[in-house]
Short mmCIF file of C-alpha atoms in Angstrom, two decimals:
data_model
loop_
_atom_site.label_atom_id
_atom_site.label_comp_id
_atom_site.label_asym_id
_atom_site.label_seq_id
_atom_site.Cartn_x
_atom_site.Cartn_y
_atom_site.Cartn_z
CA MET A 1070 -5.71 25.19 -9.76
CA LYS A 1071 -6.70 21.58 -10.44
CA ILE A 1072 -10.42 20.93 -10.09
CA ILE A 1073 -12.95 18.12 -10.46
CA LEU A 1074 -16.51 18.78 -11.63
CA ILE A 1075 -19.38 16.51 -10.55
CA GLU A 1076 -22.54 17.43 -12.44
CA ASP A 1077 -25.11 15.40 -14.40
CA GLU A 1078 -26.81 18.27 -16.29
CA LYS A 1079 -24.94 19.34 -19.42
CA LEU A 1080 -26.23 22.91 -19.34
CA ALA A 1081 -25.23 23.32 -15.68
CA LEU A 1082 -21.82 21.79 -16.39
CA ASN A 1083 -21.18 24.16 -19.29
CA LYS A 1084 -22.31 27.12 -17.18
CA ILE A 1085 -19.91 26.42 -14.32
CA LYS A 1086 -17.05 25.89 -16.80
CA ARG A 1087 -17.91 29.19 -18.48
CA LEU A 1088 -18.09 31.05 -15.16
CA LEU A 1089 -14.80 29.56 -14.01
CA SER A 1090 -13.12 30.70 -17.23
CA SER A 1091 -14.47 34.22 -16.72
CA LEU A 1092 -12.78 34.51 -13.31
CA GLY A 1093 -9.36 34.85 -14.90
CA GLU A 1094 -7.91 32.01 -12.81
CA ASP A 1095 -5.69 29.25 -14.17
CA PHE A 1096 -8.06 26.29 -13.79
CA ARG A 1097 -7.32 22.79 -15.06
CA ILE A 1098 -10.19 20.30 -15.06
CA LEU A 1099 -8.95 16.84 -14.05
CA ALA A 1100 -12.29 15.06 -14.47
CA GLU A 1101 -15.95 15.58 -15.27
CA ILE A 1102 -18.16 13.13 -13.36
CA SER A 1103 -21.89 12.81 -14.08
CA SER A 1104 -23.07 10.01 -11.76
CA VAL A 1105 -22.34 8.23 -8.49
CA GLU A 1106 -21.25 5.11 -10.38
CA GLU A 1107 -18.92 7.17 -12.57
CA GLY A 1108 -17.45 8.67 -9.41
CA PHE A 1109 -16.73 5.19 -8.05
CA GLN A 1110 -15.12 4.18 -11.36
CA PHE A 1111 -12.97 7.33 -11.39
CA LEU A 1112 -11.68 6.58 -7.89
CA GLU A 1113 -10.66 3.04 -8.87
CA SER A 1114 -7.89 4.48 -11.04
CA SER A 1115 -7.31 7.92 -9.53
CA SER A 1116 -7.86 9.95 -6.37
CA PHE A 1117 -9.58 13.12 -5.24
CA ARG A 1118 -6.24 13.99 -3.61
CA ASP A 1119 -4.96 14.92 -7.09
CA ALA A 1120 -7.36 17.87 -7.11
CA ASP A 1121 -7.14 21.17 -5.25
CA LEU A 1122 -10.88 21.77 -5.27
CA ILE A 1123 -14.08 19.86 -6.14
CA PHE A 1124 -17.31 21.40 -7.44
CA SER A 1125 -20.15 18.95 -6.91
CA ASP A 1126 -23.87 18.86 -7.57
CA ILE A 1127 -25.71 16.80 -4.95
CA GLN A 1128 -28.63 15.11 -6.72
CA LEU A 1129 -27.22 13.04 -9.56
CA SER A 1130 -29.03 10.72 -11.96
CA ASP A 1131 -28.37 7.59 -9.86
CA GLY A 1132 -28.24 8.97 -6.31
CA LEU A 1133 -26.62 11.64 -4.15
CA SER A 1134 -22.99 12.66 -4.59
CA PHE A 1135 -22.59 12.18 -0.80
CA GLN A 1136 -22.47 8.45 -1.56
CA ILE A 1137 -19.15 8.99 -3.39
CA PHE A 1138 -17.56 10.86 -0.48
CA GLU A 1139 -18.92 8.44 2.10
CA LYS A 1140 -17.40 5.46 0.31
CA HIS A 1141 -14.18 7.34 -0.44
CA PRO A 1142 -13.65 9.99 2.30
CA THR A 1143 -11.56 12.95 1.19
CA ASP A 1144 -9.99 16.02 2.76
CA THR A 1145 -10.06 17.86 -0.58
CA PRO A 1146 -12.31 20.94 -0.16
CA ILE A 1147 -15.71 20.68 -1.87
CA VAL A 1148 -18.02 23.44 -3.11
CA PHE A 1149 -21.52 22.00 -3.42
CA THR A 1150 -23.77 23.38 -6.16
CA THR A 1151 -27.43 22.42 -5.89
CA ALA A 1152 -31.00 23.61 -6.26
CA TYR A 1153 -31.91 22.22 -2.83
CA ASP A 1154 -31.09 23.70 0.56
CA GLN A 1155 -31.89 20.72 2.81
CA TYR A 1156 -28.46 19.16 2.41
CA ALA A 1157 -26.39 22.02 3.85
CA LEU A 1158 -25.58 20.36 7.19
CA LYS A 1159 -24.56 17.08 5.58
CA ALA A 1160 -22.39 18.97 3.08
CA ILE A 1161 -20.33 20.41 5.93
CA ARG A 1162 -19.64 16.90 7.23
CA VAL A 1163 -17.96 15.75 4.01
CA SER A 1164 -15.32 18.49 3.56
CA GLY A 1165 -17.78 21.03 2.20
CA ILE A 1166 -16.46 24.59 2.39
CA ASP A 1167 -19.31 26.30 0.55
CA TYR A 1168 -22.88 25.65 -0.60
CA LEU A 1169 -24.11 27.44 -3.72
CA LEU A 1170 -27.82 27.36 -4.50
CA LYS A 1171 -28.70 27.22 -8.21
CA PRO A 1172 -29.00 29.40 -10.12
CA PHE A 1173 -25.85 31.09 -8.84
CA ALA A 1174 -23.99 34.02 -10.40
CA LYS A 1175 -20.35 34.69 -11.24
CA GLU A 1176 -19.94 36.63 -7.98
CA ASP A 1177 -21.09 33.60 -5.96
CA LEU A 1178 -18.58 31.35 -7.68
CA LYS A 1179 -15.81 33.90 -7.23
CA ALA A 1180 -16.59 34.15 -3.51
CA ALA A 1181 -16.38 30.36 -3.21
CA VAL A 1182 -12.97 30.29 -4.93
CA GLU A 1183 -11.71 33.09 -2.66
CA LYS A 1184 -12.98 31.15 0.33
CA TYR A 1185 -10.93 28.14 -0.83
CA LYS A 1186 -7.82 30.34 -1.17
CA SER A 1187 -8.30 31.66 2.35
CA PHE A 1188 -8.82 28.10 3.61
CA LYS A 1189 -5.62 26.95 1.89
CA LYS A 1190 -3.63 29.88 3.29
CA ARG A 1191 -4.71 29.14 6.88
CA LEU A 1192 -3.92 25.49 6.36
CA SER A 1193 -0.37 26.23 5.20
CA HIS A 1194 0.27 28.39 8.28
CA GLN A 1195 -0.87 25.53 10.51
CA GLN A 1196 1.17 22.88 8.73
CA GLU A 1197 4.50 23.58 10.40
CA SER A 1198 3.06 23.56 13.92
CA ILE A 1199 1.12 20.37 13.17
CA LEU A 1200 4.27 18.61 11.98
CA GLU A 1201 6.08 19.70 15.13
CA LEU A 1202 3.26 18.32 17.28
CA LEU A 1203 3.24 15.01 15.44
CA ASP A 1204 7.00 14.69 15.75
CA HIS A 1205 6.78 15.33 19.47
CA PHE A 1206 4.05 12.77 19.98
CA GLN A 1207 5.77 10.12 17.90
CA LYS A 1208 8.90 10.47 20.00
CA SER A 1209 7.01 10.46 23.30
CA SER A 1210 5.11 7.21 22.72
CA THR A 1211 5.93 4.18 20.61
CA GLU A 1212 3.20 1.81 21.83
CA PHE A 1213 0.21 4.16 21.89
CA PRO A 1214 -0.16 6.19 18.68
CA ASN A 1215 -1.28 9.81 18.78
CA PHE A 1216 -4.03 11.60 16.91
CA ILE A 1217 -4.83 15.21 16.04
CA SER A 1218 -8.35 16.59 16.43
CA TYR A 1219 -9.42 19.78 14.65
CA PHE A 1220 -12.19 21.74 16.36
CA LYS A 1221 -13.09 25.20 15.04
CA ASN A 1222 -9.72 26.99 15.05
CA GLN A 1223 -8.10 24.64 17.55
CA ILE A 1224 -5.65 21.79 17.03
CA ILE A 1225 -6.09 19.29 19.85
CA PRO A 1226 -3.47 16.56 20.47
CA ILE A 1227 -4.88 13.24 21.68
CA SER A 1228 -2.91 10.25 22.93
CA SER A 1229 -4.66 6.91 22.41
CA LYS A 1230 -3.39 6.05 25.90
CA ASP A 1231 -6.11 8.37 27.24
CA VAL A 1232 -8.88 7.09 24.96
CA SER A 1233 -11.52 4.67 26.24
CA CYS A 1234 -13.32 4.27 22.94
CA PHE A 1235 -13.16 5.29 19.29
CA PHE A 1236 -16.55 5.44 17.60
CA ILE A 1237 -18.62 6.64 14.65
CA LYS A 1238 -21.58 8.99 14.95
CA ASP A 1239 -23.36 10.64 12.01
CA GLN A 1240 -20.64 9.24 9.72
CA LEU A 1241 -17.87 11.04 11.65
CA SER A 1242 -15.12 9.43 13.74
CA PHE A 1243 -14.60 10.45 17.36
CA ALA A 1244 -12.19 9.68 20.21
CA LEU A 1245 -13.73 9.45 23.69
CA HIS A 1246 -11.33 10.68 26.38
CA ALA A 1247 -11.73 12.37 29.75
CA SER A 1248 -15.55 12.23 29.41
CA GLN A 1249 -15.49 14.24 26.20
CA LYS A 1250 -15.51 13.36 22.51
CA SER A 1251 -13.16 14.84 19.92
CA PRO A 1252 -13.69 14.58 16.14
CA LEU A 1253 -10.99 12.89 14.05
CA ASN A 1254 -10.32 13.11 10.31
CA GLU A 1255 -9.42 9.42 9.99
CA THR A 1256 -11.88 6.63 9.30
CA LEU A 1257 -12.46 4.00 11.96
CA ASP A 1258 -10.72 1.41 9.75
CA ALA A 1259 -7.61 3.61 9.52
CA ILE A 1260 -7.68 4.24 13.27
CA GLU A 1261 -7.94 0.51 13.98
CA ARG A 1262 -4.86 -0.25 11.88
CA ARG A 1263 -2.76 2.14 13.99
CA LEU A 1264 -3.85 0.92 17.43
CA PRO A 1265 -2.04 -1.72 19.55
CA LYS A 1266 -4.13 -4.90 19.34
CA ARG A 1267 -3.39 -5.83 22.95
CA HIS A 1268 -5.20 -2.74 24.26
CA PHE A 1269 -7.93 -2.08 21.66
CA PHE A 1270 -10.59 -4.28 20.08
CA ARG A 1271 -12.97 -3.58 17.16
CA ALA A 1272 -16.24 -4.64 18.79
CA ASN A 1273 -18.45 -3.81 15.80
CA ARG A 1274 -18.62 -1.44 12.86
CA GLN A 1275 -19.19 1.59 15.10
CA HIS A 1276 -16.89 1.00 18.10
CA ILE A 1277 -13.27 0.26 19.03
CA ILE A 1278 -13.00 -0.28 22.78
CA ARG A 1279 -10.08 -0.09 25.22
CA ARG A 1280 -9.41 -3.09 27.47
CA GLU A 1281 -8.60 -1.03 30.56
CA TYR A 1282 -12.03 0.68 30.51
CA ILE A 1283 -14.13 -2.50 30.45
CA GLN A 1284 -16.16 -3.02 33.66
CA ASN A 1285 -17.90 -6.31 32.94
CA ILE A 1286 -19.35 -8.43 30.16
CA GLU A 1287 -22.78 -10.02 29.85
CA ASN A 1288 -24.26 -12.51 27.38
CA TYR A 1289 -26.64 -10.77 24.99
CA PHE A 1290 -29.19 -11.88 22.40
CA ASN A 1291 -28.28 -14.21 19.52
CA GLY A 1292 -24.74 -14.92 20.65
CA LYS A 1293 -23.76 -11.27 21.07
CA LEU A 1294 -21.99 -9.83 24.11
CA LEU A 1295 -22.87 -6.69 26.07
CA VAL A 1296 -19.74 -4.91 27.30
CA LYS A 1297 -20.24 -2.41 30.15
CA MET A 1298 -17.79 0.48 29.89
CA GLU A 1299 -16.46 3.02 32.40
CA SER A 1300 -17.99 5.89 30.46
CA VAL A 1301 -21.01 8.15 30.85
CA LEU A 1302 -21.20 8.97 27.14
CA ILE A 1303 -20.90 5.33 26.01
CA PRO A 1304 -21.90 3.15 28.97
CA SER A 1305 -22.12 -0.08 26.95
CA VAL A 1306 -21.04 -1.57 23.63
CA ILE A 1307 -22.35 -4.67 21.87
CA VAL A 1308 -19.84 -7.15 20.45
CA SER A 1309 -21.27 -8.75 17.34
CA LYS A 1310 -21.94 -12.49 17.17
CA GLU A 1311 -19.22 -12.89 14.55
CA LYS A 1312 -16.62 -11.33 16.84
CA SER A 1313 -17.70 -12.69 20.24
CA SER A 1314 -15.40 -15.74 20.11
CA LEU A 1315 -12.44 -13.62 18.98
CA PHE A 1316 -13.23 -11.09 21.71
CA LYS A 1317 -13.09 -13.75 24.42
CA LYS A 1318 -9.69 -14.90 23.18
CA TRP A 1319 -8.49 -11.29 23.10
CA LEU A 1320 -9.42 -10.91 26.77
CA GLU A 1321 -7.02 -13.73 27.62
CA LEU A 1322 -4.01 -12.02 26.01
#
């Protein structure tokens, strides 16, 4: 099992390495990271995707480890190890599968590793059905790409043809369709690259809007535009001053 350790205290780092060795598992440490900046430097030449599991402290010498995962989102499971309990909810939002409060024992670490194994097993069972779904969607639509939303134990197929808006909330990406929002694993930048430019426009950092769901447009403060949408959840979106001219040209396409 290939792992990455993110920890700035030498004693804590040695303890987790010692406890991992005592579990009798075949662990291989790919990297030991002690700061946010070191995490950024590591990701310039490598990737979290190379690891099976990440063990990460939260409060590092130069900031919070969340900063690393926010700048470089990952789907690699993370076990957070910390002396503070106020970060539990945020840990879940960045691929966290467990949250160990220091000082933790061997049994706690073993339970976290077993949880990862269970997670990996469920994921492998889902993989075949996911690939079949993706293949079906790719064949059914060439202009409008399709997305997969994971909610609890459900796999929800979403066609961008039914989406009025893609947006970010609490650092998570969502698709708004049929008056409901579905979480997506992709970043808004990645989503934008897949969408047909004729139908979708990146209005600002938080929103990608669909042409067919625009009701009207009003001039807003400082050269911005206020776009009224046919949506209860997101009734309006502001187009930034930098993009207002481009937006007007896009409307003429």
